[in-house]
Short mmCIF file of C-alpha atoms and ligand atoms in Angstrom, two decimals:
data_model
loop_
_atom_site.label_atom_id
_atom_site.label_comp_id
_atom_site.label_asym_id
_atom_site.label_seq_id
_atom_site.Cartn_x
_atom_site.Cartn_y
_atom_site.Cartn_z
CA UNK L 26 60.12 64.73 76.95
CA UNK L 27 58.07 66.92 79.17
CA UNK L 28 59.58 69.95 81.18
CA UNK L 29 58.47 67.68 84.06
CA UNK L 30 60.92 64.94 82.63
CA UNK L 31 63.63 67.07 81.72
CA UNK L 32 63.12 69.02 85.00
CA UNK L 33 63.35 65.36 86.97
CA UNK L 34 66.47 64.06 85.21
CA UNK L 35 68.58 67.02 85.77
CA UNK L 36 70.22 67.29 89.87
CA UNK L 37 69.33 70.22 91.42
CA UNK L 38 72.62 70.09 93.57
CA UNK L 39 75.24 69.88 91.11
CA UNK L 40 73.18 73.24 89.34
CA UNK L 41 73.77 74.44 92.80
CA UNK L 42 77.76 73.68 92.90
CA UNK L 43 78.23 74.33 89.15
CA UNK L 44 76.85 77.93 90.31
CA UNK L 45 78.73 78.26 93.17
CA UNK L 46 82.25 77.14 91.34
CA UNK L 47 81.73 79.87 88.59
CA UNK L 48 81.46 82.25 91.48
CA UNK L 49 84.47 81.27 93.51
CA UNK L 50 86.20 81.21 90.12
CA UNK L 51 86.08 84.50 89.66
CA UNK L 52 86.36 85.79 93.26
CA UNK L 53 89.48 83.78 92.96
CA UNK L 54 88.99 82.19 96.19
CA UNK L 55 90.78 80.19 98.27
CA UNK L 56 90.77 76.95 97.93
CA UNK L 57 90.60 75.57 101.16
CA UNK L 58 87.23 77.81 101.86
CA UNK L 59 85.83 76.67 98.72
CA UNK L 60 86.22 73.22 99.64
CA UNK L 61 84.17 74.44 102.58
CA UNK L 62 82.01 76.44 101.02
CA UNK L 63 81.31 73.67 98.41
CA UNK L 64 79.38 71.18 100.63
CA UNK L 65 76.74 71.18 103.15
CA UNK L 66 77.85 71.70 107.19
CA UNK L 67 75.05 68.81 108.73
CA UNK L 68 72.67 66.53 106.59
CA UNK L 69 70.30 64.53 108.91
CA UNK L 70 67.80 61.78 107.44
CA UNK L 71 65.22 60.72 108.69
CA UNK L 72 62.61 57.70 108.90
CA UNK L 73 59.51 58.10 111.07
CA UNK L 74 56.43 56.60 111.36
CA UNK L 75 52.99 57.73 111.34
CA UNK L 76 49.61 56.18 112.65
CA UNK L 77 47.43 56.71 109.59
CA UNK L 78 43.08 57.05 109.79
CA UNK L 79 42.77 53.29 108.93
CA UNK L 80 45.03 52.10 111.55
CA UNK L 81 48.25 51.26 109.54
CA UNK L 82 51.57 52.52 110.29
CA UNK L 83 53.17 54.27 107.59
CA UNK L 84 57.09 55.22 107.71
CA UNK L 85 57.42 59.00 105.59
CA UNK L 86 61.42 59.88 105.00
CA UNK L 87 62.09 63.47 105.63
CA UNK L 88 65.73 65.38 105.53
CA UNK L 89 67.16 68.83 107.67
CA UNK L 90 70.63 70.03 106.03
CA UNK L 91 72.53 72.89 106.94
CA UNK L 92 74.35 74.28 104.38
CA UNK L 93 76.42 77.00 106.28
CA UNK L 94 76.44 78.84 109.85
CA UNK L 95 78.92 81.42 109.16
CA UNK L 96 76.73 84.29 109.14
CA UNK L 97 74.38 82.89 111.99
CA UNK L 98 71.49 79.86 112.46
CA UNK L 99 70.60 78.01 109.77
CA UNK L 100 67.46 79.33 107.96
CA UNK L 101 64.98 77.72 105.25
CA UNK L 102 61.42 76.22 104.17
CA UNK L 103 60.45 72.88 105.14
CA UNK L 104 59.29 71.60 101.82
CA UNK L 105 56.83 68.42 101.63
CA UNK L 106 56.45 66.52 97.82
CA UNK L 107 56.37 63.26 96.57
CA UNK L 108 59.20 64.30 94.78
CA UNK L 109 61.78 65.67 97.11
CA UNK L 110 65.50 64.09 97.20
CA UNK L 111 68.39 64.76 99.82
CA UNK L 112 70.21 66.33 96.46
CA UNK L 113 67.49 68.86 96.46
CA UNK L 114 67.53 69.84 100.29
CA UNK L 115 70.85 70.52 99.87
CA UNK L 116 70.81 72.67 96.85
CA UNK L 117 68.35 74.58 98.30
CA UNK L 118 70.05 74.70 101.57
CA UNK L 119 72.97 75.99 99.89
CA UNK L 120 70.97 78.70 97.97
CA UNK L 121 69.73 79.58 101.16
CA UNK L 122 72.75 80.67 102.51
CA UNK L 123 73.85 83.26 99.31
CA UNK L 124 69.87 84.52 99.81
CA UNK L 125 70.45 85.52 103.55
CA UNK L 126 74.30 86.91 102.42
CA UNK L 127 72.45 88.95 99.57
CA UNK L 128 70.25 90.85 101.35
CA UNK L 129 72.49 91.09 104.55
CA UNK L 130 70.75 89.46 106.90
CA UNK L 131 72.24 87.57 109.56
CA UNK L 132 71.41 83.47 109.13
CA UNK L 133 73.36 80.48 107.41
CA UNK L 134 71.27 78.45 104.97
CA UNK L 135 69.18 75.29 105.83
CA UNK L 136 66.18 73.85 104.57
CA UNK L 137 64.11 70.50 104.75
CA UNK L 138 61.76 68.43 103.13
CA UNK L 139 59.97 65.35 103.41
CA UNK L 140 59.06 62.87 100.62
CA UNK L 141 55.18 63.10 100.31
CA UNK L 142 52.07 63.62 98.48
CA UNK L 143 50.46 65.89 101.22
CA UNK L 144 47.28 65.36 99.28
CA UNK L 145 46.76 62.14 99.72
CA UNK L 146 46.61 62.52 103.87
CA UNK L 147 43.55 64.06 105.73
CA UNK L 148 44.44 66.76 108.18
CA UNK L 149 44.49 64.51 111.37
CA UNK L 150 47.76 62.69 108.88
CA UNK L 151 49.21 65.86 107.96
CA UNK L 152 49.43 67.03 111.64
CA UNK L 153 50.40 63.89 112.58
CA UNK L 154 53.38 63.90 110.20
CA UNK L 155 54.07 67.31 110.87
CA UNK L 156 54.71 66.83 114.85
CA UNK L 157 56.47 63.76 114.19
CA UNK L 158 58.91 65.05 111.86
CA UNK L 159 59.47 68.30 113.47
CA UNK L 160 59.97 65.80 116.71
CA UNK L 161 62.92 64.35 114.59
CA UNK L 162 64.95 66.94 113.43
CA UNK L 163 64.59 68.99 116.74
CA UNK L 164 68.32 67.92 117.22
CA UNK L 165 68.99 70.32 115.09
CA UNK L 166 66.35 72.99 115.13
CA UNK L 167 66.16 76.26 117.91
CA UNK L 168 65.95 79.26 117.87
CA UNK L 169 69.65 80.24 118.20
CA UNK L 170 70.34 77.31 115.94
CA UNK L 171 67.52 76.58 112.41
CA UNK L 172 64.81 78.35 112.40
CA UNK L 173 62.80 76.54 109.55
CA UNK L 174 59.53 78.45 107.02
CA UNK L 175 57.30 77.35 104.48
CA UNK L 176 58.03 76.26 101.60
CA UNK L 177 56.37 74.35 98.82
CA UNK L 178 52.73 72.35 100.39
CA UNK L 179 53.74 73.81 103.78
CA UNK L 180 51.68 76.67 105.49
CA UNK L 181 51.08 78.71 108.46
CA UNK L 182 49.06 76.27 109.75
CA UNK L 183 51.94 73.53 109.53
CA UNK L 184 54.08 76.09 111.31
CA UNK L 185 51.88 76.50 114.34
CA UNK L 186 52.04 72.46 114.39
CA UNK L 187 55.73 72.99 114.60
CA UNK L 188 56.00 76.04 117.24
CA UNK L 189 53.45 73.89 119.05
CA UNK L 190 55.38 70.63 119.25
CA UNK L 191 58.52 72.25 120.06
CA UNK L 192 57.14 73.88 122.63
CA UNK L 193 55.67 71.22 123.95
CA UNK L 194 58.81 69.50 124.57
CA UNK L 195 60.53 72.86 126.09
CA UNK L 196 57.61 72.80 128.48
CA UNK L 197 57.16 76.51 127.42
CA UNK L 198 56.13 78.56 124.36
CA UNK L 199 59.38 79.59 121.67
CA UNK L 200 57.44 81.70 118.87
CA UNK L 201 61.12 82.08 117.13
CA UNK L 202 62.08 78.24 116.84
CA UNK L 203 59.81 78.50 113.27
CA UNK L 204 59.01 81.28 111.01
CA UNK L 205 55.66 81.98 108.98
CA UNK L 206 53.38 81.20 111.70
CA UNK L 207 50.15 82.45 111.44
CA UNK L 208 49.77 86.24 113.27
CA UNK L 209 47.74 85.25 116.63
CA UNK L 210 50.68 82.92 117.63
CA UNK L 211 53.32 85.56 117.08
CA UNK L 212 53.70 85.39 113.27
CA UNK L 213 54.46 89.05 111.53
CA UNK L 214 52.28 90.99 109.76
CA UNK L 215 53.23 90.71 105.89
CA UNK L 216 55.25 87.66 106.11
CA UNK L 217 52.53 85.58 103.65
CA UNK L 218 52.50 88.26 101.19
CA UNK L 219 56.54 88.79 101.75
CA UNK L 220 57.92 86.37 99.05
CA UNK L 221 56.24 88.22 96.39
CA UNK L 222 56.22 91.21 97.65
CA UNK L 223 59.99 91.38 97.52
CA UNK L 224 59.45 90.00 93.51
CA UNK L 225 57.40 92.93 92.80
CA UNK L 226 59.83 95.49 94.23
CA UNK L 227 62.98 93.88 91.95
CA UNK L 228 60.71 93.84 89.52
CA UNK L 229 60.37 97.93 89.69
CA UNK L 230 63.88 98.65 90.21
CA UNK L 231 64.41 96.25 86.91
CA UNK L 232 61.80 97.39 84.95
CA UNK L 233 63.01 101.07 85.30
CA UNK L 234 66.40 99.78 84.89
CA UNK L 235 65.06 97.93 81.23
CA UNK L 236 62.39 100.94 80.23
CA UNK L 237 59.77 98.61 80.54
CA UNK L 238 56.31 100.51 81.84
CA UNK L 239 54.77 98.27 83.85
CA UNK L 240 51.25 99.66 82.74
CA UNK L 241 51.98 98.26 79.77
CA UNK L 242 53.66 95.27 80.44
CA UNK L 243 52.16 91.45 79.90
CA UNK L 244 52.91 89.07 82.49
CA UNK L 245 53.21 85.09 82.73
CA UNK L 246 53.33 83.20 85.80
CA UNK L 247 54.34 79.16 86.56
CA UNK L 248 53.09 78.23 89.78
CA UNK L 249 49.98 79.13 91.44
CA UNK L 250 50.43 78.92 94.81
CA UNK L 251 52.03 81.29 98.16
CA UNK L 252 54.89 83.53 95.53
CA UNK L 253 52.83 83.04 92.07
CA UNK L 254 49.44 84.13 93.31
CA UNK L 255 50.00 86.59 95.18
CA UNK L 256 52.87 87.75 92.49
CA UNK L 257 49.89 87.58 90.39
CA UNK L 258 48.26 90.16 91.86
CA UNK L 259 50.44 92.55 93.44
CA UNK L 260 52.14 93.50 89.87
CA UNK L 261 48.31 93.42 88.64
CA UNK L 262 48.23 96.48 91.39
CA UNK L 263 51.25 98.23 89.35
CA UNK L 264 49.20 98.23 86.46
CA UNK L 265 50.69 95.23 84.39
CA UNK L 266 48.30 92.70 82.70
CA UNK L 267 48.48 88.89 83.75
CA UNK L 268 47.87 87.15 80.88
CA UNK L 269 48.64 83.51 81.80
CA UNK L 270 48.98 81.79 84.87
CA UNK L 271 49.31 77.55 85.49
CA UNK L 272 49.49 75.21 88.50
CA UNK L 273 50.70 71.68 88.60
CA UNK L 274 47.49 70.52 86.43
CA UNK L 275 48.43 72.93 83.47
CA UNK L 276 48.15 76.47 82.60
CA UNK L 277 45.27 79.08 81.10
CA UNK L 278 45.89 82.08 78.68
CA UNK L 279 44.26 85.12 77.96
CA UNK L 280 46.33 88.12 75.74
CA UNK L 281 44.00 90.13 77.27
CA UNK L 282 44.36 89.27 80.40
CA UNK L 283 43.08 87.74 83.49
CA UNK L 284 41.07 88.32 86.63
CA UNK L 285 42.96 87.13 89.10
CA UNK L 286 40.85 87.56 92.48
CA UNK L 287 38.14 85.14 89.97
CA UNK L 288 40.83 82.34 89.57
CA UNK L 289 41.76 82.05 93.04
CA UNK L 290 38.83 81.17 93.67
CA UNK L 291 37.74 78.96 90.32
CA UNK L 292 40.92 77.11 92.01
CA UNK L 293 39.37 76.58 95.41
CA UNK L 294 36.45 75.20 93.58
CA UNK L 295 37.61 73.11 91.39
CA UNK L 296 41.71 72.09 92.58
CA UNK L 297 43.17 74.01 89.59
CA UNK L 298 43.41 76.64 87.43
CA UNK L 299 42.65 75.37 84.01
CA UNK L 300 38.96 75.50 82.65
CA UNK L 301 38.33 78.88 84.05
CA UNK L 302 35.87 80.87 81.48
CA UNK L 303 37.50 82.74 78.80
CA UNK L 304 40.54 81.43 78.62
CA UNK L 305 42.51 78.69 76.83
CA UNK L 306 44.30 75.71 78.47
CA UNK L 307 47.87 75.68 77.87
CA UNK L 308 50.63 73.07 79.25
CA UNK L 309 53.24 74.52 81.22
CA UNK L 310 55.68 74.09 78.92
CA UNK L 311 53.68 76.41 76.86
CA UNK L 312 53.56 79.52 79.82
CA UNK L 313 57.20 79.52 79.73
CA UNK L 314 57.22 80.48 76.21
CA UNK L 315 54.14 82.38 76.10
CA UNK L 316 54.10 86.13 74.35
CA UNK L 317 55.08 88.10 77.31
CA UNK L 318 57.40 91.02 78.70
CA UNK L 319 57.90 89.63 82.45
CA UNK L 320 58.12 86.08 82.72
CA UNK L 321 57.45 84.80 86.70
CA UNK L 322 58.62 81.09 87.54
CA UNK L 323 57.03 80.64 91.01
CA UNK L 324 56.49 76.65 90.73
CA UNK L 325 59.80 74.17 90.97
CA UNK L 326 63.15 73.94 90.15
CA UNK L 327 64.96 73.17 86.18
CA UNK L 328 62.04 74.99 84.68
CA UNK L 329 63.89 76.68 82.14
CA UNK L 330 66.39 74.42 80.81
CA UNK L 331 68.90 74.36 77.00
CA UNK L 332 65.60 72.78 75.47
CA UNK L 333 63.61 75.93 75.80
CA UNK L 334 65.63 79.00 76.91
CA UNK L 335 65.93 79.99 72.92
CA UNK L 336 62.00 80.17 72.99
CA UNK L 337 61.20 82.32 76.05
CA UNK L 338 60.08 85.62 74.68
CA UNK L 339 60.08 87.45 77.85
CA UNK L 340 62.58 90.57 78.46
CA UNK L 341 63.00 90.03 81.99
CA UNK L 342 62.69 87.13 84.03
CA UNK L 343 62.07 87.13 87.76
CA UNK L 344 62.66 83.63 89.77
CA UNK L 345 60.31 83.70 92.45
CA UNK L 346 60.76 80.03 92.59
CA UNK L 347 64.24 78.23 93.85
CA UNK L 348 66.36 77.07 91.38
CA UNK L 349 63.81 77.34 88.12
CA UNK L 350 66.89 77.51 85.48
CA UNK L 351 69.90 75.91 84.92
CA UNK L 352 73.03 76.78 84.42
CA UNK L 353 73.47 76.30 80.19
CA UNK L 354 69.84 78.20 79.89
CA UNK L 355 71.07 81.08 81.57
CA UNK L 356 73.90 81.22 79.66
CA UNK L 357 71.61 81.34 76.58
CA UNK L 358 69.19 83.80 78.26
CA UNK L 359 72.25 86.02 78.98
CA UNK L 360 73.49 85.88 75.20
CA UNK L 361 70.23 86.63 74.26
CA UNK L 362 70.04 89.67 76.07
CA UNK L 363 67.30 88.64 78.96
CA UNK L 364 67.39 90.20 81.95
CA UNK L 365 67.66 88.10 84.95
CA UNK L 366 66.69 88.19 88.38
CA UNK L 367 67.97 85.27 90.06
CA UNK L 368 66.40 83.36 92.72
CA UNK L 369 68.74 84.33 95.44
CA UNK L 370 67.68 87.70 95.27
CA UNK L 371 64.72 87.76 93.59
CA UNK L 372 62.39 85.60 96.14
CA UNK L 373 64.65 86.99 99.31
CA UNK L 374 61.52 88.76 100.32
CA UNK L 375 60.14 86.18 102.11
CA UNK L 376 63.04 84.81 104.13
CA UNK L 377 63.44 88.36 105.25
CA UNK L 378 60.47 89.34 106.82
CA UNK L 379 60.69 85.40 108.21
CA UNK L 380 63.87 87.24 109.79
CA UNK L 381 61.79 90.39 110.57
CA UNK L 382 59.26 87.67 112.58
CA UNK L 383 62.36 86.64 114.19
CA UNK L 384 63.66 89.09 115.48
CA UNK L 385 59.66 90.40 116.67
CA UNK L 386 59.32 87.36 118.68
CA UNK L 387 62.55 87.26 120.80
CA UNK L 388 61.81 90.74 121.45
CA UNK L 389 58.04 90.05 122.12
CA UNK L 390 57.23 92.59 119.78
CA UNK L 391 54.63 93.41 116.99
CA UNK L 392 55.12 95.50 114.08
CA UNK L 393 52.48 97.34 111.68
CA UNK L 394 52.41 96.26 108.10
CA UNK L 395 53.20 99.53 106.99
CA UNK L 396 56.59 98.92 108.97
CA UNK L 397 57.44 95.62 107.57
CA UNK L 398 56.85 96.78 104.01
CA UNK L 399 58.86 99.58 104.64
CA UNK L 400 61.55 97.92 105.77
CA UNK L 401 61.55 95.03 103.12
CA UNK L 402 61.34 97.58 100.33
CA UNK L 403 64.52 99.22 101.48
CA UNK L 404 66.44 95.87 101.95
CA UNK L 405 65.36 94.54 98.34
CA UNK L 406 65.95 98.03 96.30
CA UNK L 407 69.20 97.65 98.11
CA UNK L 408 70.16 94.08 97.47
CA UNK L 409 68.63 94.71 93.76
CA UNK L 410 71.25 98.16 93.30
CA UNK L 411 74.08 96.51 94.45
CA UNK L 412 73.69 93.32 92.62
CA UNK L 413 73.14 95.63 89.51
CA UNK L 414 76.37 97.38 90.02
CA UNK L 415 78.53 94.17 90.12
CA UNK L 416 76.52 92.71 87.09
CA UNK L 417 77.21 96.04 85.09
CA UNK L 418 81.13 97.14 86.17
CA UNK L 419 81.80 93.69 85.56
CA UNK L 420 79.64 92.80 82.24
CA UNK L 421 78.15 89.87 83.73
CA UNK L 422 75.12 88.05 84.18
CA UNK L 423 73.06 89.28 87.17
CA UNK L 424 72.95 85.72 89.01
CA UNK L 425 76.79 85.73 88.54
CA UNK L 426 76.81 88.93 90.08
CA UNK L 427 74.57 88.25 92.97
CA UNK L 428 76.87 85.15 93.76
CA UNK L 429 79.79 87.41 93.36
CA UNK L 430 78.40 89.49 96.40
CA UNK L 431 76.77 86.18 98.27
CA UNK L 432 79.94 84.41 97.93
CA UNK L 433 82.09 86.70 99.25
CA UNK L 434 80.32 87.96 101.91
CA UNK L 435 80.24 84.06 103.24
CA UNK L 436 83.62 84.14 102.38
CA UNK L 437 84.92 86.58 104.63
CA UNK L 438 82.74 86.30 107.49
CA UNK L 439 84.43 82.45 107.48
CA UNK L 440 87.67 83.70 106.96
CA UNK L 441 87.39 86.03 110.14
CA UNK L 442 86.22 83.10 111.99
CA UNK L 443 89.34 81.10 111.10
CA UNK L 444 89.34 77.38 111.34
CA UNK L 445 88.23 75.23 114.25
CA UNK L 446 89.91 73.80 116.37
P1 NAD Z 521 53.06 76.53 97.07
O1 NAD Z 521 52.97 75.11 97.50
O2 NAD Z 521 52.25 77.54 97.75
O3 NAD Z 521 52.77 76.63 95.50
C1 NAD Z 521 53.43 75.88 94.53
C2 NAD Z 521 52.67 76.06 93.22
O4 NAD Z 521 53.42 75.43 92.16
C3 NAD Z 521 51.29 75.40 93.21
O5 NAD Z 521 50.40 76.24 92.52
C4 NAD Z 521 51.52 74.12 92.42
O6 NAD Z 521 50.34 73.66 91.79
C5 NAD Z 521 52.53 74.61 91.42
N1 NAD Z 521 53.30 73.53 90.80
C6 NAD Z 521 53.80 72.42 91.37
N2 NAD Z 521 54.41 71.67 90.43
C7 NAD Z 521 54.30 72.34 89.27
C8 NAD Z 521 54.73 72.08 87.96
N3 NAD Z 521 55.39 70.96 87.63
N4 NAD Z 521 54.43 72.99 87.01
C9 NAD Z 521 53.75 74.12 87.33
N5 NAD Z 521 53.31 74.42 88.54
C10 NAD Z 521 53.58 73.54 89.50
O7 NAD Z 521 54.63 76.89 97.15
P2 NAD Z 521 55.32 78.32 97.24
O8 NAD Z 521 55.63 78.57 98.65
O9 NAD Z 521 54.57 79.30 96.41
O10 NAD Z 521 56.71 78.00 96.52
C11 NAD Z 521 56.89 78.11 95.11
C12 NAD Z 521 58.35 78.35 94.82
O11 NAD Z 521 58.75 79.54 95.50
C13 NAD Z 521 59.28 77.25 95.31
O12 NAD Z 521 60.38 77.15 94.41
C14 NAD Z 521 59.75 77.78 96.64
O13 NAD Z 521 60.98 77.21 97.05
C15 NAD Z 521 59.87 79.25 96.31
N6 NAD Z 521 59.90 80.12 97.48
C16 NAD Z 521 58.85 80.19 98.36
C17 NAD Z 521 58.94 81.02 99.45
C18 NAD Z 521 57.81 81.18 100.43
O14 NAD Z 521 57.93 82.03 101.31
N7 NAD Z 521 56.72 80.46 100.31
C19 NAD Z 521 60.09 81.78 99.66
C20 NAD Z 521 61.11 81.71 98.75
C21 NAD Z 521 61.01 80.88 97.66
#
């Protein structure tokens, strides 16, 4: 079986309660809020159709969840792939809400996706579909209520589709009903760069945590798009050599490393990464288990699974992707001494300068890049320093940890709340 297979056959959302019930295990909570706490507030299908360029009508199937509101709106990527399941929306909704607890910032957890090949439809389609979905879940979407982002095949330009639409229908512009926009149309400075931005900086604090010196450090990356490219080269700036990177079509390897400004744009050119000069073609089951210190997974979820954890060579692993291992391989990883930085902190960059763009637009405001950097590097070293603390006081696992501080922090702001009605 391929990683694809493995990675297909295994639900995202009970990885996503099996983490969560270790947590509240050992927060000992209670167990009326972990019944809570356990499933999703809203989940909303939908079926809508869409006038395609030959004149058919096609009906797409798209989902919104909201995982919690405790902490404030709902916030999280609207994802489009052929692949995408309701199971998945809401694991990712749920890890949504312990991302925006971890780094303190005040949201709930949603997210969305809608089940589609977005390269099979020409623009005029993907616009289309974007309105029209956007159209569909606005009974849940505001923004005082979900505020959703990219995520996976969706970009600034589907964002402006989605301001646009919803402002349409409010018969007056709301920059802060959607998040990653691009910066004429009140999108922040740093917010496409964010995601891996934040990876880099918890990749510092861990490094210097580990001894590693990044100068000398060898990196691999899964996933080639938004977090993995940019991850490519923004710990290429700290000195570290990239020495294999992949996309959905396979990988490439080089020990000696790679230019990564030159594969950007061999991808534009040719739709993927593999063939580019001076390098071999690996699978991407091989880049997970390439000869590397830091070990990015920036593509999809169950990645790193109990048929390859025992081969991943890599010291320190940093989840720039949602949900890339599963629960038994990070048991392994743990017993065999990797260091982990989970997903909840690890890619929390982005969704907080998505709340730095929020909080820009109700105030009709504009800050420098400098600023935003500034402000995410504080956040992250923070979120990174206390998660350490828990993991290390309590000789655990640094996901474990970071749930330990997610958790509770969800926990309490509920309890305060008390129970409605
Ligand atoms: P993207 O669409 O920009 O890029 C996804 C990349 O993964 C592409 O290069 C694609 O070819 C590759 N890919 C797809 N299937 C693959 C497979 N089976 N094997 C290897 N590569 C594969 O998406 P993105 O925004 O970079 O998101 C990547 C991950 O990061 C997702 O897990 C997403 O949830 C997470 N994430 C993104 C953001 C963000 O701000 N964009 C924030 C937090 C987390």
């Amino acid at each position: 079986m391929t990683t694809e297979h493995i990675a297909a056959s295994i639900n995202p959302w009970q990885v996503a309660q099996q983490q969560f019930d270790l947590a509240a295990e050992r927060l000992n909570l209670d167990p009326g809020l972990r019944r809570v706490l356990r499933e999703p507030r809203r989940e909303l299908t939908v079926h809508f159709p869409v006038k395609m360029d030959d004149g058919s009508v096609q009906v797409f199937t798209g989902y919104r969840v909201q995982h919690n509101l405790g902490r404030g709106p709902a916030k999280g990527g609207i994802r489009y792939h052929q692949d995408v399941t309701l199971d998945e929306v809401k694991a990712l909704a749920m890890w949504m809400t312990w991302k925006c607890a971890v780094v303190g910032i005040p949201y709930g957890g949603g997210k969305g996706g809608v089940i589609v090949d977005p390269k099979k439809l020409s623009q005029k389609e993907l616009e289309a579909l974007s309105r029209r979905f956007f159209t569909e879940i606005e009974v849940l979407v505001g923004p005082e209520r979900d505020i959703p982002a990219p995520d996976v095949n969706t970009n600034a330009q589907v964002m402006a589709w989605f301001m646009d639409t919803y402002s349409m229908h409010a018969g007056h512009t709301v920059p802060g009903v959607v998040t990653g926009k691009p910066i004429s149309l009140g999108g922040s400075e740093g917010r496409n760069e964010a995601t891996a931005r934040g990876t880099v900086f918890c990749i510092i604090e861990a490094a210097r945590h580990l001894g590693i010196e990044l100068p000398k450090a060898r990196v691999a990356i899964q996933g080639f798009g938004n977090a993995g490219s940019i991850a490519a080269q923004l710990i290429g700036n700290e000195g570290a050599t990239v020495v294999a990177v992949s996309d959905s079509t396979g990988g490439i390897h080089n020990p000696d490393g790679l230019d990564i400004k030159r594969i950007l744009a061999w991808k534009k050119e040719h739709g993927t990464v593999q063939g580019f000069p001076g390098t071999t073609d690996i699978t991407n089951e091989q880049l997970l288990e390439v000869d590397c210190d830091i070990l990015i997974p920036a593509a999809l979820e169950n990645q790193i699974t109990n048929r390859n954890a025992d081969r991943i060579k890599a010291k320190l692993i940093a989840e720039a992707a949602n949900g890339p291992t599963t629960p038994d391989a990070d048991r392994e990883l743990f017993r065999n001494s990797k260091f982990m930085i989970p997903d909840i902190l690890c890619n929390a960059g982005g969704v907080t300068v998505s709340y730095f763009e929020w909080v820009q637009d109700l105030n009709r405001d504009h800050w420098s890049e400098s600023v935003v950097n500034d402000k995410l590097k504080e956040i992250m070293v923070k979120a990174f320093q206390e998660t350490l603390a828990i993991a290390r006081r309590e000789q655990i696992d640094m996901r474990t940890a970071a749930y330990l501080l997610a958790v509770q922090r969800v926990a309490d702001a509920t309890a305060l709340r008390g129970l409605y009605p």
